[in-house]
CSV table of C-alpha atoms and ligand atoms in Angstrom, one decimal:
chain,number,residue,atom,x,y,z
A,1,MET,CA,-27.6,33.4,12.5
A,2,ARG,CA,-24.0,33.4,10.6
A,3,THR,CA,-25.5,31.6,7.5
A,4,PHE,CA,-28.5,34.2,7.5
A,5,LEU,CA,-25.8,37.2,7.7
A,6,PHE,CA,-23.8,35.4,5.1
A,7,LEU,CA,-26.8,35.3,2.6
A,8,ILE,CA,-28.0,38.9,3.3
A,9,ALA,CA,-24.5,40.1,2.4
A,10,THR,CA,-24.2,37.8,-0.7
A,11,VAL,CA,-27.7,39.4,-1.7
A,12,PHE,CA,-26.3,42.7,-1.2
A,13,PHE,CA,-23.2,42.3,-3.0
A,14,SER,CA,-24.7,40.8,-5.9
A,15,PHE,CA,-27.2,43.3,-6.1
A,16,SER,CA,-24.6,46.4,-6.1
A,17,ALA,CA,-22.6,44.5,-8.4
A,18,LEU,CA,-25.5,44.4,-10.7
A,19,CYS,CA,-26.3,48.0,-10.2
A,20,GLN,CA,-22.3,49.1,-10.6
A,21,LYS,CA,-21.9,51.4,-13.7
A,22,SER,CA,-19.7,49.8,-16.3
A,23,THR,CA,-17.3,52.4,-17.5
A,24,THR,CA,-15.5,50.4,-20.1
A,25,PHE,CA,-16.3,49.7,-23.7
A,26,LYS,CA,-15.6,46.1,-24.6
A,27,PRO,CA,-15.9,45.7,-28.3
A,28,GLY,CA,-17.6,42.5,-29.6
A,29,GLU,CA,-18.8,41.3,-26.3
A,30,ILE,CA,-22.6,41.1,-25.2
A,31,TRP,CA,-23.6,44.7,-24.1
A,32,PRO,CA,-26.3,44.4,-21.4
A,33,ASP,CA,-28.7,47.4,-21.1
A,34,ASN,CA,-30.3,48.2,-17.8
A,35,LYS,CA,-32.5,45.2,-17.8
A,36,GLY,CA,-29.6,43.1,-18.4
A,37,VAL,CA,-30.5,42.3,-22.2
A,38,HIS,CA,-28.1,42.5,-24.9
A,39,ILE,CA,-28.7,45.9,-26.5
A,40,ASN,CA,-31.0,45.4,-29.8
A,41,ALA,CA,-29.9,48.5,-31.9
A,42,HIS,CA,-28.0,47.4,-35.0
A,43,GLY,CA,-26.9,49.6,-37.8
A,44,GLY,CA,-27.7,52.3,-35.5
A,45,GLY,CA,-26.7,56.0,-35.0
A,46,ILE,CA,-26.8,58.2,-31.8
A,47,LEU,CA,-28.6,61.6,-31.1
A,48,PHE,CA,-27.3,63.8,-28.4
A,49,HIS,CA,-30.2,65.8,-27.0
A,50,ASN,CA,-30.4,68.0,-23.8
A,51,GLY,CA,-27.5,66.4,-22.1
A,52,LYS,CA,-28.4,62.7,-23.1
A,53,TYR,CA,-27.5,60.4,-25.6
A,54,PHE,CA,-30.0,58.2,-27.6
A,55,TRP,CA,-29.3,55.2,-29.7
A,56,PHE,CA,-31.4,54.4,-32.3
A,57,GLY,CA,-30.9,50.9,-34.3
A,58,GLU,CA,-32.7,48.0,-36.0
A,59,HIS,CA,-34.4,45.7,-33.6
A,60,LYS,CA,-33.5,42.4,-34.6
A,61,VAL,CA,-35.2,39.0,-33.8
A,62,GLU,CA,-33.6,35.5,-33.5
A,63,GLY,CA,-32.7,33.5,-36.6
A,64,LYS,CA,-32.4,34.3,-40.3
A,65,LYS,CA,-35.6,36.0,-40.2
A,66,GLY,CA,-34.4,38.6,-37.9
A,67,ASN,CA,-32.7,40.3,-41.0
A,68,GLN,CA,-36.2,41.5,-41.5
A,69,ALA,CA,-38.2,44.3,-39.7
A,70,TRP,CA,-40.7,42.5,-37.5
A,71,VAL,CA,-40.8,45.0,-34.7
A,72,GLY,CA,-39.2,48.2,-35.7
A,73,VAL,CA,-36.7,50.7,-34.6
A,74,HIS,CA,-35.4,50.2,-31.1
A,75,CYS,CA,-34.1,53.2,-28.9
A,76,TYR,CA,-31.9,53.5,-25.5
A,77,SER,CA,-30.6,56.4,-23.8
A,78,SER,CA,-27.5,57.0,-21.7
A,79,GLY,CA,-25.6,59.9,-20.0
A,80,ASN,CA,-22.2,58.1,-19.9
A,81,LEU,CA,-22.2,56.2,-23.4
A,82,THR,CA,-21.5,52.8,-21.4
A,83,ASP,CA,-24.6,52.4,-19.4
A,84,TRP,CA,-27.9,52.2,-21.6
A,85,THR,CA,-31.4,52.3,-20.6
A,86,ASP,CA,-34.0,50.5,-22.7
A,87,GLU,CA,-36.5,53.2,-24.0
A,88,GLY,CA,-38.6,50.9,-26.1
A,89,ILE,CA,-39.6,50.9,-29.9
A,90,ALA,CA,-39.2,54.3,-31.2
A,91,PHE,CA,-40.7,53.4,-34.4
A,92,SER,CA,-43.0,50.6,-35.1
A,93,VAL,CA,-43.7,48.6,-38.2
A,94,SER,CA,-47.1,48.4,-39.2
A,95,ASN,CA,-49.8,45.4,-39.1
A,96,ASP,CA,-51.3,46.8,-42.3
A,97,PRO,CA,-50.3,44.5,-45.2
A,98,GLU,CA,-50.7,47.2,-47.6
A,99,SER,CA,-48.3,49.6,-45.8
A,100,GLU,CA,-44.8,50.4,-47.1
A,101,ILE,CA,-43.6,49.5,-43.5
A,102,THR,CA,-45.6,46.1,-43.0
A,103,ALA,CA,-43.9,43.6,-40.8
A,104,GLY,CA,-41.4,41.7,-42.4
A,105,CYS,CA,-40.1,44.7,-44.6
A,106,VAL,CA,-36.8,45.6,-44.3
A,107,ILE,CA,-35.8,48.7,-41.9
A,108,GLU,CA,-32.1,49.5,-42.0
A,109,ARG,CA,-29.5,51.8,-40.4
A,110,PRO,CA,-32.3,54.4,-38.8
A,111,LYS,CA,-30.7,57.8,-37.9
A,112,VAL,CA,-32.3,60.4,-36.0
A,113,ILE,CA,-31.6,64.4,-36.1
A,114,TYR,CA,-33.3,67.1,-34.4
A,115,ASN,CA,-34.7,70.1,-36.2
A,116,LYS,CA,-34.2,73.4,-34.4
A,117,LYS,CA,-36.6,75.3,-36.3
A,118,THR,CA,-39.7,72.9,-36.1
A,119,GLY,CA,-38.8,71.2,-32.8
A,120,LYS,CA,-39.1,67.7,-34.2
A,121,PHE,CA,-37.0,64.7,-34.1
A,122,VAL,CA,-36.6,63.3,-37.5
A,123,MET,CA,-35.8,59.9,-38.2
A,124,TRP,CA,-34.4,58.5,-41.8
A,125,PHE,CA,-34.0,54.9,-42.6
A,126,HIS,CA,-33.2,52.6,-45.4
A,127,LEU,CA,-36.4,50.8,-46.5
A,128,GLU,CA,-37.0,47.8,-48.5
A,129,LEU,CA,-40.6,46.7,-49.2
A,130,LYS,CA,-41.8,43.0,-48.1
A,131,GLY,CA,-41.1,40.3,-50.5
A,132,GLN,CA,-39.0,42.0,-52.9
A,133,GLY,CA,-35.5,41.8,-51.4
A,134,TYR,CA,-33.4,44.8,-51.9
A,135,LYS,CA,-35.3,46.1,-55.2
A,136,ALA,CA,-37.0,49.2,-54.0
A,137,ALA,CA,-33.9,50.9,-52.6
A,138,LYS,CA,-36.0,53.5,-50.8
A,139,THR,CA,-35.4,55.8,-47.7
A,140,GLY,CA,-38.2,56.5,-45.2
A,141,VAL,CA,-38.7,59.4,-43.0
A,142,ALA,CA,-40.7,59.6,-39.8
A,143,VAL,CA,-41.1,62.3,-36.9
A,144,ALA,CA,-41.7,62.5,-33.3
A,145,ASP,CA,-42.2,65.2,-30.9
A,146,ASN,CA,-39.9,63.3,-28.2
A,147,PRO,CA,-36.6,62.0,-29.1
A,148,THR,CA,-37.7,58.5,-27.8
A,149,GLY,CA,-40.8,58.7,-30.2
A,150,PRO,CA,-43.3,57.5,-31.0
A,151,TYR,CA,-42.2,58.4,-34.8
A,152,ASN,CA,-44.8,58.7,-37.2
A,153,PHE,CA,-44.3,57.3,-40.8
A,154,LEU,CA,-44.4,60.1,-43.2
A,155,LYS,CA,-43.4,58.6,-46.4
A,156,ALA,CA,-40.7,56.6,-48.5
A,157,VAL,CA,-39.1,57.7,-51.4
A,158,ASN,CA,-36.3,57.1,-54.3
A,159,PRO,CA,-34.8,60.7,-53.9
A,160,ASN,CA,-34.0,63.4,-56.2
A,161,ALA,CA,-36.3,62.4,-59.0
A,162,GLY,CA,-36.1,64.5,-62.2
A,163,VAL,CA,-33.1,66.4,-61.0
A,164,TRP,CA,-29.3,65.8,-62.1
A,165,PRO,CA,-26.4,65.8,-59.9
A,166,VAL,CA,-24.7,69.1,-59.3
A,167,ASN,CA,-21.4,67.6,-59.9
A,168,TYR,CA,-22.6,66.1,-63.1
A,169,ASN,CA,-20.7,66.8,-66.3
A,170,GLY,CA,-23.5,68.7,-68.5
A,171,GLU,CA,-22.4,67.0,-71.6
A,172,LEU,CA,-23.5,63.7,-69.9
A,173,ILE,CA,-26.9,64.7,-69.4
A,174,SER,CA,-27.9,64.2,-73.3
A,175,LYS,CA,-25.7,61.1,-73.5
A,176,LYS,CA,-27.2,58.2,-75.3
A,177,PHE,CA,-26.0,54.6,-73.4
A,178,PRO,CA,-25.5,51.5,-75.5
A,179,GLU,CA,-28.2,49.1,-74.5
A,180,ASN,CA,-27.2,45.5,-73.3
A,181,LEU,CA,-23.6,46.3,-72.1
A,182,LYS,CA,-22.0,43.2,-70.4
A,183,ASP,CA,-22.1,44.0,-66.4
A,184,TRP,CA,-18.4,44.6,-65.4
A,185,SER,CA,-17.0,44.8,-69.1
A,186,ASP,CA,-14.9,48.1,-69.5
A,187,GLU,CA,-17.4,49.8,-71.4
A,188,TRP,CA,-20.3,49.0,-68.9
A,189,ILE,CA,-17.9,50.5,-66.0
A,190,GLN,CA,-17.2,53.6,-68.3
A,191,ALA,CA,-21.1,54.0,-68.6
A,192,VAL,CA,-21.8,53.7,-64.9
A,193,LYS,CA,-19.0,56.2,-64.4
A,194,ASP,CA,-20.9,58.4,-67.0
A,195,GLY,CA,-24.2,58.0,-64.9
A,196,LEU,CA,-25.8,54.9,-66.7
A,197,PHE,CA,-27.8,54.3,-63.5
A,198,VAL,CA,-28.5,58.2,-62.9
A,199,HIS,CA,-30.2,58.4,-66.3
A,200,ARG,CA,-32.3,55.1,-65.6
A,201,ASP,CA,-33.5,56.1,-62.7
A,202,PHE,CA,-34.0,60.1,-63.5
A,203,GLU,CA,-37.8,59.9,-63.7
A,204,LYS,CA,-38.6,57.5,-60.8
A,205,GLY,CA,-35.9,58.9,-58.5
A,206,GLN,CA,-32.5,57.5,-57.4
A,207,MET,CA,-31.6,54.3,-55.2
A,208,ALA,CA,-31.0,54.7,-51.8
A,209,ARG,CA,-29.5,51.7,-49.8
A,210,ASP,CA,-27.1,52.1,-46.8
A,211,MET,CA,-27.6,55.5,-45.5
A,212,SER,CA,-26.6,58.0,-42.9
A,213,LEU,CA,-27.4,61.7,-42.0
A,214,TYR,CA,-24.9,64.6,-41.4
A,215,ILE,CA,-25.6,68.2,-40.0
A,216,ASP,CA,-23.1,70.4,-40.9
A,217,ASP,CA,-22.0,73.8,-38.9
A,218,ASP,CA,-24.7,76.0,-40.6
A,219,GLY,CA,-27.6,73.6,-39.6
A,220,LYS,CA,-27.9,72.2,-43.1
A,221,ALA,CA,-28.7,68.3,-43.1
A,222,TYR,CA,-27.5,65.8,-45.7
A,223,HIS,CA,-28.7,62.3,-46.3
A,224,ILE,CA,-25.7,60.2,-47.6
A,225,HIS,CA,-26.8,57.0,-49.5
A,226,ALA,CA,-25.5,54.1,-51.6
A,227,SER,CA,-26.9,54.7,-55.0
A,228,GLU,CA,-26.7,53.4,-58.5
A,229,GLU,CA,-26.7,49.7,-57.5
A,230,ASN,CA,-24.4,50.5,-54.7
A,231,LEU,CA,-21.8,51.5,-57.1
A,232,THR,CA,-21.8,55.2,-56.1
A,233,LEU,CA,-22.5,57.2,-53.1
A,234,HIS,CA,-25.1,60.1,-53.2
A,235,ILE,CA,-24.8,63.0,-50.9
A,236,ALA,CA,-28.1,64.8,-50.8
A,237,GLU,CA,-29.2,68.2,-49.1
A,238,LEU,CA,-32.3,68.1,-46.8
A,239,THR,CA,-35.0,70.7,-46.7
A,240,ASP,CA,-35.1,73.1,-43.9
A,241,ASP,CA,-37.3,70.9,-41.9
A,242,TYR,CA,-35.3,67.8,-42.6
A,243,THR,CA,-38.2,65.7,-43.8
A,244,GLY,CA,-37.4,66.0,-47.8
A,245,PHE,CA,-35.0,66.4,-50.4
A,246,THR,CA,-33.9,69.8,-52.0
A,247,GLY,CA,-32.9,68.3,-55.2
A,248,LYS,CA,-29.2,69.1,-54.6
A,249,TYR,CA,-27.2,66.2,-54.5
A,250,ILE,CA,-23.5,65.1,-55.6
A,251,ARG,CA,-22.0,61.5,-56.7
A,252,VAL,CA,-19.2,60.4,-54.8
A,253,LEU,CA,-16.5,58.2,-56.5
A,254,PRO,CA,-18.6,56.8,-59.1
A,255,THR,CA,-18.1,52.9,-59.5
A,256,GLY,CA,-16.1,53.0,-56.1
A,257,HIS,CA,-18.5,50.5,-54.5
A,258,ASN,CA,-18.9,52.4,-51.2
A,259,GLU,CA,-21.6,51.6,-48.6
A,260,ALA,CA,-22.0,52.0,-44.8
A,261,PRO,CA,-21.0,55.7,-44.8
A,262,ALA,CA,-20.3,57.4,-41.6
A,263,LEU,CA,-19.2,61.3,-41.5
A,264,PHE,CA,-17.3,63.3,-39.2
A,265,LYS,CA,-15.6,66.6,-39.2
A,266,TYR,CA,-12.0,67.1,-37.8
A,267,ASN,CA,-9.8,70.0,-37.9
A,268,ASN,CA,-11.7,71.6,-40.7
A,269,LYS,CA,-11.8,68.4,-42.9
A,270,TYR,CA,-14.7,66.1,-43.7
A,271,PHE,CA,-13.7,62.7,-43.3
A,272,MET,CA,-16.0,59.6,-44.3
A,273,ILE,CA,-15.6,56.0,-43.4
A,274,THR,CA,-17.4,53.4,-45.6
A,275,SER,CA,-17.2,49.7,-46.3
A,276,GLY,CA,-17.1,48.0,-49.6
A,277,CYS,CA,-20.1,45.9,-50.7
A,278,THR,CA,-19.8,42.2,-49.4
A,279,GLY,CA,-23.3,42.0,-47.7
A,280,TRP,CA,-23.2,40.8,-44.4
A,281,ALA,CA,-19.7,39.6,-44.8
A,282,PRO,CA,-16.9,42.2,-43.6
A,283,ASN,CA,-14.4,43.8,-45.9
A,284,ALA,CA,-11.9,46.5,-45.6
A,285,ALA,CA,-13.1,49.8,-44.6
A,286,ARG,CA,-12.3,53.0,-46.6
A,287,LEU,CA,-11.2,56.4,-45.6
A,288,LEU,CA,-12.5,59.3,-47.9
A,289,VAL,CA,-11.6,63.2,-47.1
A,290,SER,CA,-13.3,66.4,-48.5
A,291,GLY,CA,-13.1,69.9,-47.8
A,292,SER,CA,-16.9,70.3,-47.5
A,293,VAL,CA,-20.0,68.0,-47.4
A,294,MET,CA,-20.8,68.6,-51.0
A,295,GLY,CA,-17.2,68.9,-52.2
A,296,ASN,CA,-14.7,66.8,-53.8
A,297,TRP,CA,-14.3,63.6,-52.0
A,298,GLU,CA,-11.1,61.8,-52.5
A,299,TYR,CA,-10.0,58.2,-51.3
A,300,ILE,CA,-7.1,58.2,-48.7
A,301,GLU,CA,-6.6,54.7,-47.4
A,302,ASN,CA,-7.9,51.7,-45.3
A,303,PRO,CA,-8.2,53.5,-41.7
A,304,CYS,CA,-7.7,50.4,-39.8
A,305,VAL,CA,-4.4,49.4,-38.4
A,306,GLY,CA,-3.1,45.9,-37.0
A,307,THR,CA,-4.6,42.7,-37.0
A,308,ASP,CA,-7.9,42.0,-39.0
A,309,LYS,CA,-7.6,45.6,-40.5
A,310,GLU,CA,-8.6,44.1,-43.8
A,311,LEU,CA,-11.8,43.2,-42.4
A,312,THR,CA,-12.4,46.2,-40.3
A,313,PHE,CA,-12.1,43.7,-37.2
A,314,HIS,CA,-14.9,41.7,-38.6
A,315,ALA,CA,-17.4,44.6,-38.7
A,316,GLN,CA,-18.8,47.2,-40.9
A,317,SER,CA,-19.2,51.2,-40.2
A,318,THR,CA,-22.7,52.6,-38.9
A,319,TYR,CA,-22.0,56.1,-37.5
A,320,ILE,CA,-19.0,58.3,-35.9
A,321,LEU,CA,-20.1,59.9,-32.8
A,322,PRO,CA,-18.6,63.0,-31.5
A,323,VAL,CA,-18.1,62.8,-27.7
A,324,GLU,CA,-19.6,65.8,-25.9
A,325,GLY,CA,-17.5,67.8,-23.8
A,326,LYS,CA,-14.2,66.4,-25.2
A,327,LYS,CA,-12.3,68.0,-27.8
A,328,ASN,CA,-11.6,66.0,-31.0
A,329,ALA,CA,-13.1,62.8,-29.5
A,330,PHE,CA,-15.0,60.7,-31.8
A,331,ILE,CA,-16.1,57.1,-31.4
A,332,PHE,CA,-16.2,54.8,-34.4
A,333,MET,CA,-19.5,52.3,-34.4
A,334,ALA,CA,-19.6,49.6,-36.3
A,335,ASP,CA,-21.5,46.2,-36.6
A,336,ARG,CA,-20.3,42.8,-36.3
A,337,TRP,CA,-23.5,41.2,-38.1
A,338,ASN,CA,-24.7,37.9,-37.5
A,339,PRO,CA,-26.9,36.9,-40.4
A,340,GLU,CA,-27.9,33.6,-39.3
A,341,ASN,CA,-29.2,34.7,-35.7
A,342,ALA,CA,-29.6,38.4,-36.3
A,343,ILE,CA,-30.3,39.3,-32.7
A,344,ASP,CA,-26.8,38.3,-31.8
A,345,GLY,CA,-25.1,41.0,-33.9
A,346,ARG,CA,-22.3,42.7,-31.8
A,347,TYR,CA,-21.0,46.2,-31.5
A,348,ILE,CA,-17.8,47.3,-32.4
A,349,TRP,CA,-17.0,50.8,-30.6
A,350,LEU,CA,-13.3,52.1,-31.1
A,351,PRO,CA,-12.0,55.2,-30.2
A,352,VAL,CA,-10.9,57.4,-33.5
A,353,GLN,CA,-7.2,58.0,-33.3
A,354,PHE,CA,-5.3,60.6,-35.4
A,355,ASN,CA,-1.9,60.2,-37.1
A,356,GLU,CA,0.9,62.6,-37.6
A,357,MET,CA,-0.7,63.7,-41.1
A,358,GLY,CA,-3.9,64.3,-39.3
A,359,ASN,CA,-5.7,61.5,-40.5
A,360,PRO,CA,-7.9,59.3,-38.5
A,361,TYR,CA,-7.2,55.4,-37.9
A,362,LEU,CA,-8.6,52.9,-36.0
A,363,GLU,CA,-6.8,50.0,-34.0
A,364,TRP,CA,-8.3,47.2,-32.2
A,365,ILE,CA,-8.7,47.6,-28.3
A,366,ASP,CA,-10.2,44.9,-26.0
A,367,GLU,CA,-11.3,47.2,-23.5
A,368,TRP,CA,-11.2,51.0,-23.2
A,369,LYS,CA,-12.6,54.0,-21.3
A,370,LEU,CA,-13.4,57.5,-22.7
A,371,SER,CA,-10.8,58.8,-20.7
A,372,ILE,CA,-8.7,57.5,-23.5
A,373,PHE,CA,-9.6,60.7,-25.0
A,374,ASP,CA,-7.9,62.8,-22.5
A,375,LYS,CA,-4.4,61.1,-23.1
A,376,LYS,CA,-3.2,63.4,-26.1
B,1,GAL,C1,-24.8,45.1,-46.2
B,1,GAL,C2,-25.5,46.4,-45.7
B,1,GAL,C3,-26.4,46.0,-44.7
B,1,GAL,C4,-27.4,45.1,-45.1
B,1,GAL,C5,-26.8,43.9,-45.9
B,1,GAL,C6,-27.9,42.9,-46.5
B,1,GAL,O1,-24.0,45.4,-47.3
B,1,GAL,O2,-24.4,47.2,-45.3
B,1,GAL,O3,-27.1,47.2,-43.9
B,1,GAL,O4,-28.2,45.8,-46.2
B,1,GAL,O5,-25.9,44.2,-46.9
B,1,GAL,O6,-27.2,42.1,-47.2
């Protein structure tokens, strides 16, 4: 009888331990969902809708092959940001070999925003065509009636074909660039600054690789992407329904080599954290600031402090999440990639802190709770 009671008690306690909600963030560790499976939503972003958070990210599979899209975009939901329920695949790759989103293409950094006017959920993602490496540099868009999907693929484009950036010096529009400039020569760097690639891609549309979305206070949405061979970021305005480009776009820090953009607004300033361009390998993050989304972005510094600050704690930015119901509370979300076994990529979530200058900074914390934002 005793053994039986002991057995019952053990089963009960293990079960309640399993059901117990975890309230801490443990950056870099396995992060189990409600089924006990490591969350599979890499290069992700978060939508807050009707009191719930929805996390969208790249569904990776095992091995090196996992760097391509074989399944689609995975969605999870949560009320408290630490416990996540698996909501399944919100956007699926196609099994039609002719489709741009056929299995084996590359779908990266999906982000979802809600359009109040149309009542639709709009997902944008970086798309590369199957078997073409990173040549296509397109951005794709899909829409859904529910946050968890299914999202229907509308189109993929190289944005802003046939239009010049709004902050482009008019004289450069008629500039003729010398041919065969040697990559990284001083002349080449100057030519890229002057818009060599904007000219090259003018008819077909601009390149769009690492991307993010941002909705400003007036409801206007922006698509931020690494363009011009990853040398220059572009920030482009989206149409009112968020499914297209208006043609209004700016170049940000030409030749600055920024990717993995993540934006947020604090104290009337717009901040952006980016990375340098070293593929899956981590590098030092960069902090930029501007008075408006389409304004004049300036580099401030590496926002990371402490050990591994030069490697962004072995991770790369993907999103900055404003915490609902808390003032000036933002979570920096980054990926610790594992290109050899893509599914085992880890998530680095850290609270954004602010220094006496009012600038954001990031420091490593092994384990933390949302209450960190209350201690100010
Ligand atoms: C990184 C980029 C990732 C992925 C990777 C491929 O620079 O941020 O999203 O595209 O390159 O090498």
